[in-house]
């Protein structure tokens, strides 16, 4: 019994035996689950849920965004990534965002501030969207339903609308000044100049998007290439050019999502598959391989000793991320060296159990890097606009899908007459020239998304992923450790308090006892306490599914109001 009352929030555990979908909204989760009930597979369900997510939480993702899908099939041991990141237009160049001076920007990454925040809000912040081609490619290679059928639930929600909850009101209100700058955006989301509000939950105001419904229906009729080669692309490019963005029709016409091999690693006696290259998956893989040489189970869950070691491992991985990771098709990136056991053993040897050593990136000579480009050392400022969907079907096939507009509401630019909100993917690039992740024509930015599947060969499988910008990687590493090292069930593994070491401060959840926080301070950490119960998404926001012994268990963020896991009961039970 304490001397002061506390607000306690928790999420009930979801269990079933026929398959499961975890998503950031009930509409997306249930749309995916309905696909599984009708006999569709995990990719069918994930793609359908992905399109729904872009309608019912438009500030997070949509047709104007991009992402990554990881699929693992235990029957064939096949692990594949469908990569559909946003891409810079070909005429983009390193000097396209002149620096304004006066410190860092106030948005997601804390890059040096640019004139008019042009890399954050407006037409020049837009990169070529990849979501439509990516989800279509996933269906083509691994799905069983048609592209048009996968769009039907999204069309229905766009036409009929979704209830405006307090959460919807909050998301619109928090960015109202930017949303009202652009007429087409204002007309959809705040036509009266205010955030819509439902005074009576029994008769809610409905957010309807008729232009988007027409676009989705036309997309189903014409096929995915219409988005890149047809009328939509013509309208989008014309509007972007009017706003001063360096787009040509060829930027849309030439876009192609890609099938890539997954990054594979072993953590304890489990296997992990995730994204690679210029993504958060590379940093997640480095983090887990560093942690794999440490006795976290023996030190105990969330003890000062275990958190001290984890924080150092995370910092080592992030130091190399900021120094070297970028589009490997555009810049020399030492991916093999960074993930080699010899290099990681050297890095792990720097971790101290009693002090906090200085954390630096590995030397370019050691990694064989010859380009001599300067390193990025940005700060992390606020949360992002990303969504995640995890699915495991009745055959045990697992899909982890992360998709985004990048920051909340993306560029805030809607292509007039289409209802399509465009990303601000150019913000992923470091605006300072001469760095690995600087702006470049046709270049893929360094993203934070790291959808993953973890499995014990012949045993349990978990699809894990989250929204939350750079905090995604530390979040997923801790969820994996919770499941594997500390043998927590899926929902407790997701709900457990976490730390984040993606910046110079060590963010520590307020639910971690003060004695533990004090011990971390004494070890040299710059502890900053953040309270996830304030619903600000301080430590990323997961949506995960676990499968073992014929049972599916969901685990979703207890502090993200709409997050939902929806299970399927077999028809014969």
XYZ file of C-alpha atoms in Angstrom:
573
model
C 0.000 0.000 0.000
C 1.411 3.377 -0.992
C 0.840 6.803 0.467
C -0.348 8.194 -2.850
C -2.829 6.827 -5.377
C -1.626 6.020 -8.895
C -3.420 5.770 -12.208
C -3.066 2.186 -13.456
C -3.720 1.321 -17.090
C -3.483 -2.191 -18.497
C -4.532 -4.150 -21.550
C -6.340 -7.483 -21.321
C -4.697 -10.488 -22.908
C -6.239 -11.942 -26.072
C -5.986 -15.686 -26.734
C -7.451 -17.854 -29.482
C -6.676 -20.871 -31.639
C -7.382 -19.834 -35.225
C -5.024 -16.919 -36.015
C -4.621 -13.351 -34.830
C -4.093 -9.776 -35.974
C -2.692 -7.010 -33.759
C -2.967 -3.425 -34.977
C -3.162 0.139 -33.727
C -6.935 0.440 -34.305
C -9.852 -1.963 -33.837
C -11.002 -1.360 -37.414
C -7.692 -2.488 -38.904
C -7.370 -5.464 -36.540
C -10.900 -6.681 -37.207
C -10.603 -6.196 -40.986
C -7.504 -8.391 -40.976
C -9.119 -10.968 -38.700
C -12.140 -11.172 -41.007
C -9.811 -12.005 -43.899
C -8.378 -14.874 -41.835
C -11.911 -16.099 -41.009
C -12.688 -16.263 -44.725
C -9.630 -18.423 -45.368
C -7.109 -15.766 -46.345
C -3.506 -15.992 -45.250
C -1.322 -13.696 -43.139
C -0.290 -11.498 -46.077
C -3.902 -11.108 -47.230
C -4.857 -10.046 -43.712
C -1.906 -7.682 -43.232
C -2.415 -5.922 -46.575
C -6.151 -5.517 -46.007
C -5.510 -4.175 -42.502
C -2.789 -1.901 -43.867
C -5.154 -0.210 -46.303
C -7.775 0.171 -43.574
C -5.216 1.699 -41.219
C -4.494 4.425 -43.755
C -8.171 5.441 -43.683
C -9.091 5.139 -40.012
C -5.897 6.704 -38.604
C -4.930 9.001 -41.494
C -2.364 10.889 -39.398
C -0.274 7.720 -39.185
C -0.118 6.152 -42.649
C -1.912 5.876 -45.963
C -1.572 5.681 -49.730
C 0.897 8.581 -49.613
C 3.355 6.772 -47.332
C 5.684 3.800 -47.352
C 6.991 0.970 -45.223
C 8.310 -2.562 -44.894
C 6.703 -5.986 -44.584
C 8.533 -8.998 -43.150
C 7.106 -12.458 -43.845
C 8.285 -15.716 -42.325
C 6.935 -19.126 -43.347
C 7.916 -21.867 -40.873
C 6.924 -24.569 -43.343
C 9.723 -23.598 -45.722
C 11.933 -21.496 -43.409
C 11.533 -18.685 -45.932
C 12.094 -15.146 -44.612
C 11.409 -12.279 -47.003
C 11.176 -8.510 -46.836
C 8.908 -6.451 -49.073
C 10.588 -3.029 -49.078
C 8.507 -0.028 -50.121
C 10.280 2.877 -48.533
C 9.715 6.393 -49.782
C 12.360 7.608 -52.263
C 13.699 11.094 -52.960
C 12.746 12.532 -56.363
C 15.561 12.350 -58.911
C 16.097 16.113 -58.940
C 16.577 16.242 -55.160
C 20.088 17.344 -54.184
C 22.148 17.777 -50.977
C 21.686 21.571 -50.897
C 17.913 21.633 -51.423
C 17.185 22.550 -47.781
C 19.252 25.648 -46.858
C 20.030 25.795 -43.157
C 18.311 28.541 -41.180
C 20.756 28.711 -38.298
C 19.682 28.957 -34.703
C 19.854 25.357 -33.563
C 17.805 22.272 -34.286
C 14.270 21.836 -35.592
C 11.375 21.119 -33.267
C 10.100 18.047 -35.035
C 10.938 14.374 -34.980
C 14.701 14.124 -35.350
C 16.216 17.393 -34.238
C 18.266 17.929 -37.409
C 19.732 21.374 -37.881
C 16.854 23.695 -38.682
C 16.211 24.530 -42.328
C 14.590 27.613 -43.859
C 10.780 27.552 -43.463
C 10.927 23.992 -42.061
C 10.677 22.956 -45.701
C 11.878 19.414 -44.981
C 9.060 18.935 -42.450
C 5.912 20.673 -43.734
C 4.810 21.344 -47.282
C 5.393 20.132 -50.808
C 9.204 19.977 -50.760
C 9.099 17.605 -47.779
C 7.404 14.924 -49.910
C 9.220 11.830 -51.169
C 7.847 9.360 -53.723
C 5.306 7.184 -51.831
C 5.758 3.415 -51.902
C 2.841 1.921 -49.995
C 0.567 1.124 -52.938
C 3.257 -0.669 -54.941
C 4.594 -2.415 -51.849
C 1.320 -3.846 -50.606
C 0.385 -4.832 -54.157
C 3.715 -6.634 -54.557
C 3.233 -8.476 -51.266
C -0.194 -9.690 -52.444
C 1.130 -10.665 -55.846
C 3.960 -12.777 -54.417
C 2.414 -14.191 -51.257
C -1.311 -13.450 -51.129
C -4.440 -15.269 -52.245
C -6.971 -12.433 -52.463
C -7.122 -9.899 -55.270
C -5.798 -6.367 -54.929
C -9.325 -5.027 -55.483
C -10.768 -7.245 -52.736
C -8.061 -6.153 -50.292
C -9.182 -2.541 -50.787
C -12.882 -3.104 -50.093
C -12.895 -2.582 -46.301
C -10.824 0.590 -46.687
C -13.268 1.889 -49.299
C -16.177 1.226 -46.939
C -14.554 3.103 -44.054
C -13.684 6.038 -46.319
C -17.265 6.243 -47.642
C -19.196 5.563 -44.447
C -16.725 7.241 -42.143
C -15.266 6.373 -38.759
C -16.371 7.793 -35.404
C -14.473 10.825 -34.153
C -13.216 9.739 -30.716
C -11.299 11.892 -28.247
C -8.178 10.315 -29.751
C -9.096 11.584 -33.235
C -9.815 15.041 -31.842
C -6.437 15.081 -30.097
C -4.520 14.065 -33.217
C -6.142 16.813 -35.291
C -5.921 19.464 -32.577
C -2.238 18.896 -31.876
C -1.342 19.849 -35.459
C -4.201 22.176 -36.327
C -2.047 25.171 -37.423
C -0.245 23.044 -40.022
C -3.342 21.236 -41.238
C -5.217 24.480 -41.857
C -2.376 25.840 -44.015
C -3.429 23.645 -46.939
C -6.939 24.011 -48.316
C -7.487 20.415 -49.433
C -6.247 19.123 -46.071
C -8.374 21.563 -44.085
C -11.529 20.663 -46.018
C -11.215 17.018 -44.990
C -10.020 17.092 -41.404
C -10.991 20.487 -39.960
C -13.419 22.205 -42.354
C -14.549 24.729 -39.742
C -11.003 25.532 -38.731
C -11.369 23.497 -35.536
C -10.743 19.889 -34.583
C -14.007 17.911 -34.854
C -15.402 16.608 -31.578
C -18.102 14.109 -30.602
C -19.977 15.464 -27.571
C -22.110 12.312 -27.433
C -20.224 9.037 -27.807
C -23.522 7.268 -28.551
C -24.041 9.479 -31.623
C -20.507 10.352 -32.716
C -19.482 12.784 -35.402
C -18.220 10.766 -38.371
C -14.982 11.460 -40.244
C -15.820 10.750 -43.867
C -13.352 10.909 -46.755
C -15.344 10.699 -50.013
C -12.468 11.812 -52.264
C -10.244 9.110 -50.792
C -13.028 6.550 -51.269
C -13.191 7.441 -54.961
C -9.410 7.170 -55.247
C -9.415 3.766 -53.548
C -12.245 2.529 -55.755
C -10.475 3.713 -58.897
C -7.284 2.076 -57.643
C -9.140 -1.220 -57.297
C -10.585 -0.902 -60.789
C -7.393 0.197 -62.546
C -4.755 -1.644 -60.528
C -1.779 -0.397 -58.495
C 0.194 1.066 -61.393
C -2.591 3.628 -61.921
C -1.284 5.302 -58.788
C 2.143 5.719 -60.409
C 1.361 6.021 -64.117
C -2.262 7.150 -64.371
C -4.431 10.078 -63.431
C -3.454 10.108 -59.761
C 0.245 10.433 -60.558
C -0.492 13.274 -62.987
C -2.473 15.184 -60.352
C 0.087 14.541 -57.627
C 3.092 15.639 -59.650
C 1.327 18.748 -60.950
C 0.365 19.753 -57.411
C 3.845 19.075 -56.056
C 5.419 21.139 -58.821
C 3.044 24.015 -58.037
C 4.338 23.884 -54.475
C 7.972 24.058 -55.569
C 8.905 20.390 -55.136
C 11.424 18.953 -57.650
C 9.136 16.231 -59.016
C 8.735 14.839 -62.526
C 6.260 12.259 -63.789
C 9.149 9.818 -64.077
C 9.617 9.858 -60.289
C 6.248 8.158 -59.878
C 6.439 6.115 -63.081
C 9.806 4.563 -62.189
C 9.010 3.688 -58.581
C 9.181 -0.026 -57.779
C 8.889 -1.815 -54.467
C 11.450 -4.559 -53.950
C 11.625 -8.099 -52.605
C 14.725 -8.375 -50.418
C 16.242 -11.101 -48.276
C 15.661 -10.638 -44.575
C 18.461 -9.949 -42.116
C 18.803 -13.109 -40.019
C 20.462 -13.543 -36.653
C 20.380 -15.823 -33.632
C 19.468 -14.589 -30.151
C 19.988 -17.278 -27.516
C 18.293 -20.324 -29.067
C 15.839 -18.215 -31.070
C 16.097 -16.877 -34.605
C 15.251 -13.308 -35.604
C 14.409 -12.032 -39.089
C 14.046 -8.338 -39.797
C 14.779 -5.653 -42.373
C 18.289 -4.634 -43.387
C 20.137 -1.871 -45.169
C 19.002 1.677 -44.404
C 16.367 0.669 -41.848
C 15.933 0.221 -38.139
C 16.277 -3.516 -38.664
C 20.043 -3.210 -39.018
C 20.266 -1.375 -35.679
C 17.868 -3.845 -34.039
C 20.046 -6.719 -35.288
C 23.204 -5.082 -33.922
C 21.503 -4.425 -30.575
C 20.305 -8.002 -30.185
C 23.654 -9.485 -31.167
C 25.391 -7.274 -28.612
C 22.864 -8.302 -25.951
C 23.287 -11.948 -26.908
C 26.680 -12.039 -25.207
C 25.341 -10.665 -21.908
C 23.660 -12.585 -19.081
C 20.444 -10.571 -18.906
C 18.410 -13.443 -17.463
C 20.888 -13.907 -14.648
C 20.869 -10.195 -13.805
C 17.067 -10.088 -13.588
C 14.312 -8.200 -15.343
C 14.684 -4.407 -15.312
C 17.283 -4.427 -12.547
C 19.847 -1.595 -12.488
C 22.512 -4.068 -13.571
C 20.608 -5.385 -16.602
C 19.360 -1.953 -17.706
C 22.889 -0.527 -17.411
C 24.219 -3.162 -19.812
C 21.284 -2.840 -22.194
C 21.663 0.928 -22.382
C 25.322 0.592 -23.343
C 24.541 -1.981 -26.044
C 21.838 0.274 -27.464
C 24.181 3.275 -27.487
C 26.898 1.347 -29.284
C 24.442 0.304 -31.989
C 23.111 3.846 -32.352
C 26.597 5.352 -32.533
C 27.311 3.210 -35.586
C 23.857 3.937 -36.991
C 24.410 7.686 -36.935
C 27.903 7.323 -38.356
C 27.434 4.849 -41.198
C 23.882 3.799 -42.094
C 22.365 5.177 -45.298
C 21.069 3.886 -48.627
C 23.651 1.217 -49.588
C 22.808 1.747 -53.263
C 23.982 5.356 -52.985
C 26.696 5.338 -50.300
C 29.329 2.877 -49.124
C 27.786 1.228 -46.039
C 29.735 -1.467 -44.117
C 26.714 -3.682 -43.456
C 28.595 -6.986 -43.333
C 31.319 -5.558 -41.113
C 28.838 -3.966 -38.694
C 27.029 -7.277 -38.236
C 30.125 -9.496 -38.132
C 30.700 -11.447 -34.923
C 34.327 -10.298 -34.672
C 33.360 -6.631 -34.764
C 30.439 -7.039 -32.390
C 32.634 -8.965 -29.941
C 35.032 -6.021 -29.935
C 32.173 -3.615 -29.341
C 30.670 -5.802 -26.622
C 34.004 -5.825 -24.809
C 33.596 -2.048 -24.318
C 30.513 -2.597 -22.150
C 31.237 -2.124 -18.453
C 29.275 -3.495 -15.537
C 30.463 -0.812 -13.106
C 30.873 2.447 -15.068
C 29.485 4.224 -18.120
C 32.300 4.409 -20.667
C 32.379 6.963 -23.478
C 30.396 5.608 -26.426
C 31.779 6.258 -29.901
C 31.180 4.758 -33.307
C 33.601 2.198 -34.648
C 36.496 3.535 -36.657
C 36.115 3.720 -40.436
C 39.470 1.947 -40.804
C 38.241 -1.005 -38.734
C 35.043 -1.205 -40.794
C 36.753 -0.675 -44.150
C 34.910 2.576 -44.906
C 36.701 4.822 -47.403
C 34.253 7.663 -48.129
C 35.351 10.019 -45.328
C 31.872 11.493 -44.888
C 31.030 13.247 -41.631
C 28.774 11.594 -39.063
C 25.267 12.650 -38.079
C 24.579 13.191 -34.378
C 20.928 14.291 -34.220
C 18.685 14.625 -31.216
C 15.295 12.984 -30.845
C 12.524 15.442 -30.054
C 8.963 14.127 -30.423
C 6.939 11.099 -31.429
C 6.142 10.142 -34.991
C 3.276 9.002 -37.182
C 3.768 5.345 -37.913
C 1.496 2.335 -37.549
C 2.150 -1.359 -37.175
C 0.279 -4.585 -37.909
C 1.299 -8.085 -36.808
C -0.393 -11.236 -38.131
C 0.080 -14.964 -37.654
C -2.296 -17.234 -39.556
C -3.517 -20.773 -38.881
C -0.514 -22.214 -40.746
C 1.913 -20.340 -38.512
C 2.944 -17.913 -41.271
C 3.918 -14.635 -39.605
C 3.819 -11.125 -41.052
C 5.138 -7.966 -39.446
C 4.138 -4.791 -41.325
C 5.211 -1.261 -40.438
C 3.982 1.660 -42.554
C 4.230 5.399 -42.098
C 3.817 8.968 -43.323
C 6.930 9.690 -41.186
C 5.871 12.506 -38.837
C 2.293 13.007 -37.711
C 0.152 13.979 -40.734
C 3.231 13.664 -42.976
C 3.764 16.765 -45.102
C 0.192 17.901 -44.262
C -0.348 18.179 -48.032
C -3.374 16.452 -49.589
C -3.461 16.155 -53.373
C -6.650 18.126 -54.205
C -9.587 16.012 -55.288
C -7.959 12.714 -54.301
C -8.081 12.639 -50.501
C -4.498 11.313 -50.452
C -2.316 12.780 -47.709
C 1.365 12.780 -48.697
C 4.363 11.834 -46.589
C 7.215 14.053 -45.457
C 9.832 11.403 -46.182
C 12.494 13.987 -47.050
C 12.706 14.711 -43.317
C 14.431 11.335 -42.856
C 17.504 12.761 -44.595
C 20.140 14.769 -42.762
C 19.760 18.257 -44.327
C 23.487 18.915 -43.933
C 25.416 17.939 -47.112
C 28.419 15.644 -46.979
C 27.044 12.952 -44.678
C 26.051 9.364 -45.507
C 22.357 10.100 -45.026
C 22.348 13.510 -46.744
C 19.752 14.241 -49.436
C 20.369 12.706 -52.857
C 18.350 12.235 -56.033
C 16.617 8.852 -56.131
C 18.039 7.992 -52.714
C 16.233 5.991 -50.040
C 16.380 7.695 -46.633
C 17.534 6.018 -43.445
C 14.293 4.866 -41.824
C 13.527 3.672 -38.304
C 11.107 0.914 -39.195
C 12.209 -2.529 -38.026
C 9.347 -5.038 -38.284
C 10.568 -8.429 -37.125
C 9.621 -12.054 -36.609
C 11.288 -14.087 -33.879
C 10.963 -17.836 -33.674
C 12.377 -20.956 -32.146
C 12.905 -23.433 -34.993
C 10.160 -26.014 -34.679
C 8.545 -24.074 -31.846
C 7.095 -20.700 -30.951
C 6.822 -17.701 -33.288
C 6.212 -14.026 -32.567
C 5.530 -11.185 -34.994
C 6.701 -7.983 -33.314
C 6.754 -4.349 -34.351
C 5.911 -0.850 -33.223
C 5.469 2.773 -34.133
C 7.620 5.375 -32.419
C 10.435 6.640 -34.648
C 13.943 5.932 -33.372
C 12.519 4.488 -30.180
C 11.163 1.497 -32.123
C 14.516 -0.292 -32.113
C 15.135 -0.218 -28.359
C 11.482 -1.111 -27.782
C 11.619 -4.253 -29.926
C 14.951 -5.381 -28.487
C 13.437 -5.193 -24.999
C 10.286 -7.037 -26.061
C 12.445 -9.804 -27.534
C 14.459 -9.962 -24.305
C 11.271 -9.996 -22.236
C 9.985 -12.972 -24.205
C 13.234 -14.903 -24.446
C 15.402 -13.989 -21.448
C 12.648 -13.415 -18.902
C 9.947 -15.684 -20.355
C 7.162 -13.159 -20.086
C 3.898 -13.800 -21.923
C 3.146 -11.601 -24.935
C 0.998 -8.946 -23.284
C 3.247 -8.578 -20.205
C 6.266 -8.418 -22.515
C 4.669 -5.494 -24.348
C 3.307 -3.775 -21.240
C 6.522 -3.918 -19.205
C 8.223 -0.541 -18.565
C 11.176 0.225 -20.819
C 14.174 2.472 -21.318
C 15.339 4.262 -24.455
C 18.946 5.113 -25.258
C 18.603 6.584 -28.753
C 19.750 10.024 -27.548
C 22.279 11.368 -25.049
C 19.634 11.130 -22.324
C 18.583 7.758 -20.986
C 14.800 7.836 -20.963
C 13.430 5.690 -18.139
C 9.780 4.821 -17.647
C 8.293 6.305 -14.483
C 6.983 2.850 -13.584
C 10.566 1.680 -13.001
C 11.252 2.165 -9.265
C 13.085 5.267 -8.101
C 15.777 3.111 -6.493
C 16.602 1.643 -9.908
C 16.654 5.091 -11.501
C 18.978 6.368 -8.775
C 21.317 3.424 -9.327
C 21.462 4.219 -13.056
C 22.293 7.854 -12.258
C 25.078 6.700 -9.968
C 26.478 4.613 -12.808
C 26.759 7.783 -14.912
C 23.543 7.798 -16.982
C 21.735 11.065 -17.689
C 18.380 9.700 -16.555
C 15.257 11.501 -17.758
C 12.003 10.087 -16.414
C 9.111 9.802 -18.862
C 5.635 8.603 -17.938
C 3.983 6.438 -20.594
C 0.712 6.712 -18.679
C 0.369 10.268 -19.976
C -0.423 8.701 -23.392
C 2.356 10.516 -25.271
C 3.990 7.396 -26.771
C 7.248 7.943 -24.942
C 8.758 4.484 -25.531
C 7.264 3.414 -28.888
C 3.912 1.705 -29.309
C 3.933 -2.041 -30.087
C 1.369 -4.395 -31.625
C 2.506 -8.022 -31.486
C 1.284 -11.618 -31.838
C 2.747 -14.795 -30.269
C 2.016 -18.355 -31.394
C 2.940 -21.584 -29.605
C 1.327 -24.990 -29.075
C -1.658 -24.123 -31.245
C -2.519 -20.952 -29.312
C -2.282 -17.349 -30.487
C -1.723 -14.552 -27.954
C -1.922 -10.830 -28.708
C 0.003 -8.045 -27.044
C -0.658 -4.378 -27.791
C 0.373 -1.078 -26.273
C -1.717 -0.506 -23.119
C -1.215 3.257 -23.423
C -2.405 3.662 -27.020
C -6.178 3.894 -26.719
C -7.251 2.336 -30.062
C -4.666 -0.497 -30.178
C -6.382 -3.881 -30.559
C -5.554 -7.558 -30.964
C -8.323 -9.519 -32.694
C -8.332 -13.306 -32.724
C -10.019 -15.858 -34.946
C -11.827 -18.923 -33.632
C -11.764 -21.947 -35.966
C -15.142 -22.656 -37.572
C -15.328 -26.207 -36.189
C -14.972 -25.208 -32.520
